[in-house]
Every structure is written in structure tokens, then in C-alpha cells.
PDB file of C-alpha atoms in Angstrom:
ATOM      1  CA  MET A   1      -0.029  -0.069  -0.074  1.00 64.00           C
ATOM      2  CA  ALA A   2       1.218   3.489  -0.779  1.00 60.00           C
ATOM      3  CA  GLU A   3       2.223   6.052   1.851  1.00 73.00           C
ATOM      4  CA  ARG A   4      -0.503   7.803   3.884  1.00 81.00           C
ATOM      5  CA  PRO A   5      -1.894  10.692   2.022  1.00 82.00           C
ATOM      6  CA  ASN A   6      -0.936  14.118   3.090  1.00 88.00           C
ATOM      7  CA  SER A   7      -4.525  15.364   3.165  1.00 91.00           C
ATOM      8  CA  PRO A   8      -6.769  16.976   5.908  1.00 93.00           C
ATOM      9  CA  ALA A   9      -8.467  14.879   8.460  1.00 96.00           C
ATOM     10  CA  LEU A  10     -11.999  13.851   7.643  1.00 98.00           C
ATOM     11  CA  LEU A  11     -12.632  12.128  10.957  1.00 98.00           C
ATOM     12  CA  ASN A  12     -11.240  12.791  14.385  1.00 98.00           C
ATOM     13  CA  ALA A  13     -11.895  10.968  17.584  1.00 98.00           C
ATOM     14  CA  ASN A  14     -10.306  12.499  20.762  1.00 98.00           C
ATOM     15  CA  ALA A  15     -10.019  10.744  24.017  1.00 98.00           C
ATOM     16  CA  LEU A  16     -13.169   8.677  23.554  1.00 98.00           C
ATOM     17  CA  ALA A  17     -14.460   6.610  26.483  1.00 97.00           C
ATOM     18  CA  ILE A  18     -17.360   4.330  25.569  1.00 97.00           C
ATOM     19  CA  SER A  19     -19.614   2.340  27.902  1.00 94.00           C
ATOM     20  CA  TYR A  20     -22.513   0.016  27.770  1.00 91.00           C
ATOM     21  CA  ALA A  21     -24.671   1.005  30.843  1.00 85.00           C
ATOM     22  CA  GLN A  22     -22.079   1.057  33.581  1.00 87.00           C
ATOM     23  CA  ILE A  23     -19.470  -1.095  31.998  1.00 91.00           C
ATOM     24  CA  GLN A  24     -16.634   0.718  30.263  1.00 95.00           C
ATOM     25  CA  VAL A  25     -15.562  -0.901  27.018  1.00 96.00           C
ATOM     26  CA  VAL A  26     -13.227   1.559  25.333  1.00 97.00           C
ATOM     27  CA  TRP A  27     -10.751   3.909  27.086  1.00 97.00           C
ATOM     28  CA  ASP A  28      -9.047   7.014  25.860  1.00 97.00           C
ATOM     29  CA  LEU A  29      -9.304   6.396  22.132  1.00 97.00           C
ATOM     30  CA  ASN A  30      -7.682   8.730  19.724  1.00 98.00           C
ATOM     31  CA  LEU A  31      -8.068   8.222  16.108  1.00 97.00           C
ATOM     32  CA  GLU A  32      -7.683  10.076  12.790  1.00 98.00           C
ATOM     33  CA  VAL A  33      -8.966   9.259   9.256  1.00 98.00           C
ATOM     34  CA  ARG A  34      -7.656  11.440   6.543  1.00 97.00           C
ATOM     35  CA  ARG A  35      -9.560  12.168   3.269  1.00 97.00           C
ATOM     36  CA  GLY A  36      -8.963   9.704   0.445  1.00 96.00           C
ATOM     37  CA  GLU A  37      -7.281   6.975   2.577  1.00 96.00           C
ATOM     38  CA  ILE A  38      -8.066   3.370   3.972  1.00 97.00           C
ATOM     39  CA  VAL A  39      -7.593   3.079   7.704  1.00 98.00           C
ATOM     40  CA  SER A  40      -7.932  -0.206   9.509  1.00 98.00           C
ATOM     41  CA  ILE A  41      -8.499  -1.053  13.092  1.00 98.00           C
ATOM     42  CA  ILE A  42      -7.322  -4.669  13.779  1.00 97.00           C
ATOM     43  CA  GLY A  43      -7.781  -6.772  16.944  1.00 94.00           C
ATOM     44  CA  ALA A  44      -9.197  -9.935  18.297  1.00 92.00           C
ATOM     45  CA  ASN A  45     -12.949 -10.530  18.841  1.00 91.00           C
ATOM     46  CA  GLY A  46     -13.934  -8.436  21.920  1.00 91.00           C
ATOM     47  CA  ALA A  47     -11.180  -5.851  21.577  1.00 94.00           C
ATOM     48  CA  GLY A  48     -13.657  -3.030  21.154  1.00 96.00           C
ATOM     49  CA  LYS A  49     -13.673  -2.466  17.375  1.00 97.00           C
ATOM     50  CA  THR A  50     -17.392  -2.888  16.804  1.00 96.00           C
ATOM     51  CA  THR A  51     -18.116  -0.602  19.894  1.00 96.00           C
ATOM     52  CA  THR A  52     -15.788   2.048  18.456  1.00 98.00           C
ATOM     53  CA  LEU A  53     -17.449   2.031  14.974  1.00 98.00           C
ATOM     54  CA  ARG A  54     -20.983   2.133  16.465  1.00 97.00           C
ATOM     55  CA  ALA A  55     -19.945   5.133  18.645  1.00 98.00           C
ATOM     56  CA  LEU A  56     -18.550   6.896  15.551  1.00 98.00           C
ATOM     57  CA  ALA A  57     -21.750   6.166  13.714  1.00 97.00           C
ATOM     58  CA  GLY A  58     -23.930   7.568  16.598  1.00 97.00           C
ATOM     59  CA  LEU A  59     -25.572   4.286  17.465  1.00 96.00           C
ATOM     60  CA  ILE A  60     -24.355   4.374  20.967  1.00 96.00           C
ATOM     61  CA  PRO A  61     -23.261   7.452  23.132  1.00 95.00           C
ATOM     62  CA  VAL A  62     -19.774   8.350  24.344  1.00 96.00           C
ATOM     63  CA  ARG A  63     -19.201   8.659  28.036  1.00 96.00           C
ATOM     64  CA  SER A  64     -16.589  11.373  27.294  1.00 97.00           C
ATOM     65  CA  GLY A  65     -14.294  12.695  24.603  1.00 98.00           C
ATOM     66  CA  SER A  66     -15.256  14.210  21.207  1.00 98.00           C
ATOM     67  CA  ILE A  67     -15.857  13.248  17.581  1.00 98.00           C
ATOM     68  CA  ALA A  68     -15.297  15.573  14.638  1.00 98.00           C
ATOM     69  CA  PHE A  69     -16.524  14.811  11.100  1.00 98.00           C
ATOM     70  CA  ALA A  70     -15.908  17.038   8.141  1.00 97.00           C
ATOM     71  CA  GLY A  71     -15.017  19.976  10.436  1.00 95.00           C
ATOM     72  CA  ALA A  72     -18.230  19.605  12.643  1.00 97.00           C
ATOM     73  CA  ASP A  73     -18.521  18.492  16.147  1.00 98.00           C
ATOM     74  CA  VAL A  74     -20.890  15.428  15.861  1.00 98.00           C
ATOM     75  CA  THR A  75     -20.304  14.014  19.328  1.00 98.00           C
ATOM     76  CA  ARG A  76     -23.869  14.385  20.378  1.00 96.00           C
ATOM     77  CA  GLU A  77     -25.569  13.934  17.051  1.00 97.00           C
ATOM     78  CA  PRO A  78     -27.825  11.037  16.515  1.00 96.00           C
ATOM     79  CA  ALA A  79     -27.006   8.438  13.911  1.00 95.00           C
ATOM     80  CA  HIS A  80     -29.484   9.623  11.273  1.00 92.00           C
ATOM     81  CA  VAL A  81     -28.036  13.200  11.343  1.00 94.00           C
ATOM     82  CA  ARG A  82     -24.460  11.623  10.730  1.00 95.00           C
ATOM     83  CA  VAL A  83     -25.939   9.718   7.706  1.00 93.00           C
ATOM     84  CA  ARG A  84     -27.007  13.076   6.380  1.00 91.00           C
ATOM     85  CA  ARG A  85     -23.556  14.317   6.793  1.00 94.00           C
ATOM     86  CA  GLN A  86     -22.415  11.290   4.639  1.00 95.00           C
ATOM     87  CA  LEU A  87     -21.020   9.169   7.247  1.00 97.00           C
ATOM     88  CA  ALA A  88     -22.214   5.571   6.755  1.00 95.00           C
ATOM     89  CA  LEU A  89     -21.649   2.255   8.674  1.00 96.00           C
ATOM     90  CA  ILE A  90     -21.839  -1.229   7.137  1.00 94.00           C
ATOM     91  CA  PRO A  91     -22.468  -3.264  10.300  1.00 91.00           C
ATOM     92  CA  GLU A  92     -21.112  -6.618  11.357  1.00 90.00           C
ATOM     93  CA  GLY A  93     -23.446  -9.357  10.116  1.00 82.00           C
ATOM     94  CA  ARG A  94     -24.767  -7.079   7.281  1.00 80.00           C
ATOM     95  CA  GLN A  95     -28.192  -6.726   8.851  1.00 89.00           C
ATOM     96  CA  LEU A  96     -30.221  -6.633   5.806  1.00 94.00           C
ATOM     97  CA  TRP A  97     -34.028  -7.160   5.573  1.00 92.00           C
ATOM     98  CA  PRO A  98     -34.253 -10.751   4.605  1.00 94.00           C
ATOM     99  CA  ARG A  99     -37.892 -10.696   3.277  1.00 95.00           C
ATOM    100  CA  MET A 100     -37.315  -7.561   1.214  1.00 96.00           C
ATOM    101  CA  THR A 101     -35.780  -7.709  -2.266  1.00 97.00           C
ATOM    102  CA  VAL A 102     -32.248  -6.681  -3.120  1.00 96.00           C
ATOM    103  CA  GLU A 103     -33.575  -3.472  -4.727  1.00 96.00           C
ATOM    104  CA  GLU A 104     -35.735  -2.629  -1.788  1.00 96.00           C
ATOM    105  CA  ASN A 105     -32.755  -3.199   0.501  1.00 95.00           C
ATOM    106  CA  LEU A 106     -30.547  -0.878  -1.613  1.00 96.00           C
ATOM    107  CA  THR A 107     -33.145   1.779  -1.863  1.00 93.00           C
ATOM    108  CA  MET A 108     -33.448   1.883   1.936  1.00 92.00           C
ATOM    109  CA  GLY A 109     -29.853   3.173   1.881  1.00 89.00           C
ATOM    110  CA  ALA A 110     -31.217   6.431   0.288  1.00 86.00           C
ATOM    111  CA  PHE A 111     -34.045   6.841   2.962  1.00 80.00           C
ATOM    112  CA  PRO A 112     -33.018  10.409   4.096  1.00 71.00           C
ATOM    113  CA  ALA A 113     -35.174  12.916   2.296  1.00 73.00           C
ATOM    114  CA  ALA A 114     -32.258  14.815   0.822  1.00 74.00           C
ATOM    115  CA  MET A 115     -31.021  11.600  -0.993  1.00 78.00           C
ATOM    116  CA  ARG A 116     -34.266  10.304  -2.310  1.00 80.00           C
ATOM    117  CA  ALA A 117     -34.213  12.580  -5.416  1.00 79.00           C
ATOM    118  CA  ARG A 118     -31.058  10.902  -6.524  1.00 87.00           C
ATOM    119  CA  ALA A 119     -31.935   7.359  -5.497  1.00 87.00           C
ATOM    120  CA  ALA A 120     -32.519   6.132  -9.022  1.00 88.00           C
ATOM    121  CA  GLN A 121     -29.479   7.679 -10.304  1.00 89.00           C
ATOM    122  CA  ASN A 122     -27.435   6.130  -7.363  1.00 90.00           C
ATOM    123  CA  LEU A 123     -29.202   2.846  -7.899  1.00 93.00           C
ATOM    124  CA  ASP A 124     -27.921   2.679 -11.483  1.00 93.00           C
ATOM    125  CA  ARG A 125     -24.441   3.495 -10.127  1.00 92.00           C
ATOM    126  CA  ILE A 126     -24.649   0.609  -7.697  1.00 93.00           C
ATOM    127  CA  TYR A 127     -25.723  -1.748 -10.359  1.00 95.00           C
ATOM    128  CA  ALA A 128     -22.937  -0.743 -12.612  1.00 92.00           C
ATOM    129  CA  LEU A 129     -20.368  -1.367  -9.812  1.00 90.00           C
ATOM    130  CA  PHE A 130     -22.062  -4.697  -8.808  1.00 91.00           C
ATOM    131  CA  PRO A 131     -23.712  -6.245 -11.905  1.00 92.00           C
ATOM    132  CA  ARG A 132     -24.594  -9.403  -9.809  1.00 93.00           C
ATOM    133  CA  LEU A 133     -26.946  -7.231  -7.759  1.00 95.00           C
ATOM    134  CA  ARG A 134     -28.771  -6.099 -10.870  1.00 95.00           C
ATOM    135  CA  GLU A 135     -29.317  -9.656 -11.788  1.00 95.00           C
ATOM    136  CA  ARG A 136     -30.667 -10.383  -8.429  1.00 95.00           C
ATOM    137  CA  ARG A 137     -32.563  -7.174  -7.879  1.00 95.00           C
ATOM    138  CA  LEU A 138     -35.909  -8.854  -7.531  1.00 97.00           C
ATOM    139  CA  GLN A 139     -34.665 -11.707  -5.350  1.00 96.00           C
ATOM    140  CA  LEU A 140     -35.344 -11.738  -1.589  1.00 97.00           C
ATOM    141  CA  CYS A 141     -32.093 -10.829   0.346  1.00 94.00           C
ATOM    142  CA  GLY A 142     -32.513 -13.787   2.694  1.00 94.00           C
ATOM    143  CA  THR A 143     -32.095 -16.212  -0.259  1.00 95.00           C
ATOM    144  CA  LEU A 144     -28.662 -14.655  -1.309  1.00 93.00           C
ATOM    145  CA  SER A 145     -25.274 -16.227  -0.653  1.00 91.00           C
ATOM    146  CA  GLY A 146     -23.150 -14.740   2.027  1.00 90.00           C
ATOM    147  CA  GLY A 147     -20.953 -12.906  -0.521  1.00 89.00           C
ATOM    148  CA  GLU A 148     -23.911 -11.435  -2.355  1.00 92.00           C
ATOM    149  CA  GLN A 149     -25.427 -10.322   0.965  1.00 93.00           C
ATOM    150  CA  GLN A 150     -22.257  -8.537   1.961  1.00 92.00           C
ATOM    151  CA  THR A 151     -22.115  -6.943  -1.504  1.00 92.00           C
ATOM    152  CA  CYS A 152     -25.791  -5.782  -0.997  1.00 94.00           C
ATOM    153  CA  ALA A 153     -24.919  -4.274   2.297  1.00 94.00           C
ATOM    154  CA  ILE A 154     -22.035  -2.471   0.892  1.00 94.00           C
ATOM    155  CA  GLY A 155     -24.187  -1.213  -1.888  1.00 95.00           C
ATOM    156  CA  ARG A 156     -26.969  -0.115   0.531  1.00 94.00           C
ATOM    157  CA  GLY A 157     -24.235   2.043   2.362  1.00 94.00           C
ATOM    158  CA  LEU A 158     -23.050   3.599  -0.893  1.00 95.00           C
ATOM    159  CA  MET A 159     -26.611   4.629  -1.721  1.00 94.00           C
ATOM    160  CA  ALA A 160     -26.198   7.237   1.075  1.00 91.00           C
ATOM    161  CA  GLU A 161     -23.369   8.853  -0.935  1.00 93.00           C
ATOM    162  CA  PRO A 162     -20.842   8.680   1.946  1.00 95.00           C
ATOM    163  CA  GLN A 163     -17.818  10.708   2.233  1.00 97.00           C
ATOM    164  CA  LEU A 164     -16.578   8.157   4.905  1.00 98.00           C
ATOM    165  CA  LEU A 165     -17.626   4.486   4.557  1.00 98.00           C
ATOM    166  CA  MET A 166     -17.074   2.371   7.782  1.00 98.00           C
ATOM    167  CA  LEU A 167     -17.071  -1.442   7.395  1.00 97.00           C
ATOM    168  CA  ASP A 168     -17.273  -3.739  10.416  1.00 96.00           C
ATOM    169  CA  GLU A 169     -15.893  -7.269   9.857  1.00 93.00           C
ATOM    170  CA  PRO A 170     -16.800  -7.346   6.003  1.00 91.00           C
ATOM    171  CA  SER A 171     -15.231 -10.854   5.581  1.00 88.00           C
ATOM    172  CA  LEU A 172     -16.808 -12.478   8.641  1.00 86.00           C
ATOM    173  CA  GLY A 173     -18.091 -15.845   7.786  1.00 83.00           C
ATOM    174  CA  LEU A 174     -17.249 -15.753   4.071  1.00 86.00           C
ATOM    175  CA  ALA A 175     -15.283 -18.410   2.074  1.00 87.00           C
ATOM    176  CA  PRO A 176     -11.670 -17.472   1.424  1.00 88.00           C
ATOM    177  CA  ILE A 177     -12.216 -16.874  -2.348  1.00 88.00           C
ATOM    178  CA  ILE A 178     -15.112 -14.527  -1.409  1.00 89.00           C
ATOM    179  CA  VAL A 179     -12.937 -12.758   1.114  1.00 91.00           C
ATOM    180  CA  ASP A 180     -10.506 -11.992  -1.639  1.00 91.00           C
ATOM    181  CA  GLN A 181     -13.362 -10.420  -3.622  1.00 90.00           C
ATOM    182  CA  VAL A 182     -14.642  -8.325  -0.776  1.00 90.00           C
ATOM    183  CA  PHE A 183     -11.262  -6.771  -0.048  1.00 93.00           C
ATOM    184  CA  GLU A 184     -10.667  -6.030  -3.716  1.00 93.00           C
ATOM    185  CA  LEU A 185     -14.115  -4.320  -3.743  1.00 92.00           C
ATOM    186  CA  ILE A 186     -13.196  -2.181  -0.878  1.00 94.00           C
ATOM    187  CA  THR A 187     -10.099  -1.112  -2.637  1.00 95.00           C
ATOM    188  CA  ARG A 188     -12.086  -0.217  -5.665  1.00 93.00           C
ATOM    189  CA  ILE A 189     -14.549   1.872  -3.773  1.00 95.00           C
ATOM    190  CA  ALA A 190     -11.636   3.825  -2.162  1.00 95.00           C
ATOM    191  CA  GLY A 191     -10.241   4.323  -5.685  1.00 94.00           C
ATOM    192  CA  ASP A 192     -13.536   5.999  -6.554  1.00 93.00           C
ATOM    193  CA  GLY A 193     -12.900   8.606  -3.903  1.00 94.00           C
ATOM    194  CA  VAL A 194     -14.606   7.288  -0.951  1.00 97.00           C
ATOM    195  CA  THR A 195     -12.614   7.255   2.336  1.00 98.00           C
ATOM    196  CA  ILE A 196     -12.630   3.967   4.327  1.00 98.00           C
ATOM    197  CA  LEU A 197     -12.481   2.990   7.941  1.00 98.00           C
ATOM    198  CA  LEU A 198     -12.359  -0.782   8.260  1.00 97.00           C
ATOM    199  CA  ALA A 199     -12.450  -2.877  11.417  1.00 97.00           C
ATOM    200  CA  ALA A 200     -11.342  -6.414  11.045  1.00 93.00           C
ATOM    201  CA  GLN A 201      -9.973  -9.631  12.740  1.00 89.00           C
ATOM    202  CA  ASN A 202      -8.471 -10.538   9.448  1.00 90.00           C
ATOM    203  CA  ALA A 203      -5.274  -8.479   9.986  1.00 94.00           C
ATOM    204  CA  ASN A 204      -3.497  -9.789   6.879  1.00 93.00           C
ATOM    205  CA  TYR A 205      -6.002  -8.369   4.520  1.00 93.00           C
ATOM    206  CA  ALA A 206      -6.522  -5.134   6.352  1.00 95.00           C
ATOM    207  CA  LEU A 207      -2.866  -4.358   6.489  1.00 96.00           C
ATOM    208  CA  LYS A 208      -2.543  -5.194   2.766  1.00 95.00           C
ATOM    209  CA  ILE A 209      -5.268  -2.724   1.636  1.00 96.00           C
ATOM    210  CA  SER A 210      -4.864   0.154   4.131  1.00 96.00           C
ATOM    211  CA  HIS A 211      -2.702   3.024   4.439  1.00 97.00           C
ATOM    212  CA  TYR A 212      -2.603   3.374   8.276  1.00 97.00           C
ATOM    213  CA  THR A 213      -3.560   0.765  10.873  1.00 97.00           C
ATOM    214  CA  TYR A 214      -4.519   0.899  14.585  1.00 98.00           C
ATOM    215  CA  VAL A 215      -4.085  -2.176  16.771  1.00 97.00           C
ATOM    216  CA  MET A 216      -6.815  -2.466  19.454  1.00 96.00           C
ATOM    217  CA  GLU A 217      -6.611  -4.740  22.492  1.00 96.00           C
ATOM    218  CA  TRP A 218      -8.904  -4.932  25.436  1.00 95.00           C
ATOM    219  CA  GLY A 219     -10.621  -1.642  24.713  1.00 96.00           C
ATOM    220  CA  ARG A 220      -7.430   0.399  24.127  1.00 97.00           C
ATOM    221  CA  LEU A 221      -5.271   1.355  21.177  1.00 96.00           C
ATOM    222  CA  LEU A 222      -1.980  -0.445  21.731  1.00 95.00           C
ATOM    223  CA  LEU A 223      -0.143   0.429  18.504  1.00 96.00           C
ATOM    224  CA  GLU A 224      -0.655   2.591  15.433  1.00 97.00           C
ATOM    225  CA  GLY A 225       1.379   3.452  12.391  1.00 96.00           C
ATOM    226  CA  THR A 226       1.520   3.120   8.621  1.00 96.00           C
ATOM    227  CA  SER A 227       0.358  -0.363   7.557  1.00 96.00           C
ATOM    228  CA  ASP A 228       3.666  -1.177   6.142  1.00 94.00           C
ATOM    229  CA  THR A 229       5.457  -0.456   9.437  1.00 95.00           C
ATOM    230  CA  LEU A 230       2.959  -2.524  11.449  1.00 95.00           C
ATOM    231  CA  ARG A 231       3.208  -5.557   9.116  1.00 92.00           C
ATOM    232  CA  ASN A 232       6.857  -5.752  10.187  1.00 91.00           C
ATOM    233  CA  SER A 233       6.152  -5.244  13.908  1.00 93.00           C
ATOM    234  CA  ASP A 234       7.144  -8.255  15.989  1.00 92.00           C
ATOM    235  CA  HIS A 235       4.043  -7.993  18.121  1.00 92.00           C
ATOM    236  CA  VAL A 236       1.673  -7.683  15.135  1.00 94.00           C
ATOM    237  CA  ARG A 237       3.387 -10.634  13.338  1.00 92.00           C
ATOM    238  CA  ARG A 238       3.165 -12.891  16.383  1.00 91.00           C
ATOM    239  CA  ALA A 239      -0.398 -11.960  17.459  1.00 88.00           C
ATOM    240  CA  TYR A 240      -2.148 -11.429  14.186  1.00 88.00           C
ATOM    241  CA  LEU A 241      -0.187 -12.751  11.218  1.00 85.00           C
ATOM    242  CA  GLY A 242       0.807 -16.170  12.552  1.00 72.00           C
ATOM    243  CA  ALA A 243       4.389 -15.477  12.285  1.00 53.00           C
TER     244      ALA A 243
END
């Protein structure tokens, strides 16, 4: 992967503390995502990656700290307002509506009123990017393969015209050949100008496609650096790359 771009920050999280009820899950998290780059957060299951993305998306509140997106303080803004600001999350497990068609699921990605006028145009763009979804557009999502469901979930997120697309464990439960395709797809989306924040247990793939990586363990960021640098870190090689 190329060097980290020298571009302005699109997302800044400063000193975030995140809790579920009285149980703190994330401590003192500082994270930056620059425009035009792919940033990854790697770590084992339970490290706090999903909690972090959910907090950045506005799905759970933060106990303390701040979140800035595209120059605005969004710390206390609800999720639907952040979507209107073009911050989108593809959740772990895809969370599609299984009894709705592919096209109905995609269209729900353009639910905010400001985006509905461009829904048809964006749908054509998604079908051009994912021809298989066009073929399956009238099929119920619950009958799709795992890889097709993941593609549909990504397409639904892109319908919201995101400046920043966050993906939580996009390869979870997929066959190895489909994992290859999903990460190639993420790289293509980034090449079209969408900034990416990716959370993954699959450190090998995440390090390959990202510019910058954060290593998360037990709710704290343990290491950070360019992905090329961390790929050569003894700790990352032993803990995440099987070396």
C-alpha cells in the first residue's frame, strides 16, 4: 500500500471513552482518518472494534471525549444526522432485511429525504459497480449467498453517498475466495474517492489494503502506524499474522 496521503482529516476521535450502561468498554481512544485513505482497526474478537465504529456512527453514546467529522462536532448528534452528513456504517453481520428484495434493501440506503431525489441515479451506479446485484434485484435478500449479501450491504451503504464508509468485519463468515473479492471491492470503492475506515480480525488483508492501521486490544489502542510499518512489527506478526 502507498504512503499515507498528506490530506486533511475527515474524522477525528479524541479521548473517547465508551460504555454499555455502567460497563466501560473503550478507554482514551484517539483516532484520525484522512480524506482519501483506507484506515484499518485490527484486533481480536472483543477488543472493542465494533463498539468504536458504533459510537463513531452515533448508534451508542460516548461517555466522554469528542468526535469531529468533516469539520463539525458530531459527538452528540444522533445516527440519522450523521448519515445526512455522509457518514455511513456497514454493520457486522450485514443486517439486511431478508424478506425484502435486493432493490428494496438498496433503496433503503437512500432513505434520508435529501437523498431520495437521487436514489434512481445512485441505484444505476450501484448496479454498474455490482452487476450481480442487478441480476438479483428482485430476489429476496434472505435467499442470497453470504458474499452476495455482503455486496448488497455495501451497496446499501453507498446509496447514502458517503464521504466516509465504515465497514465492520466485512469478511466475517465468508469463504476465502469471497474474502478476496470483498477486499478487492473495498479497494475499488476507495479508488473512486470514498474514504474507508475498516475494522477487521483478518489483519493480513486489512494491512495489505490500508494506508494506516490501529491495533486495538482490550478496549485500548496499543499500536498505530503506517500499515507497512506495522506489518513488520514483531507484536503484530506474532499476534495477528501467525509469524
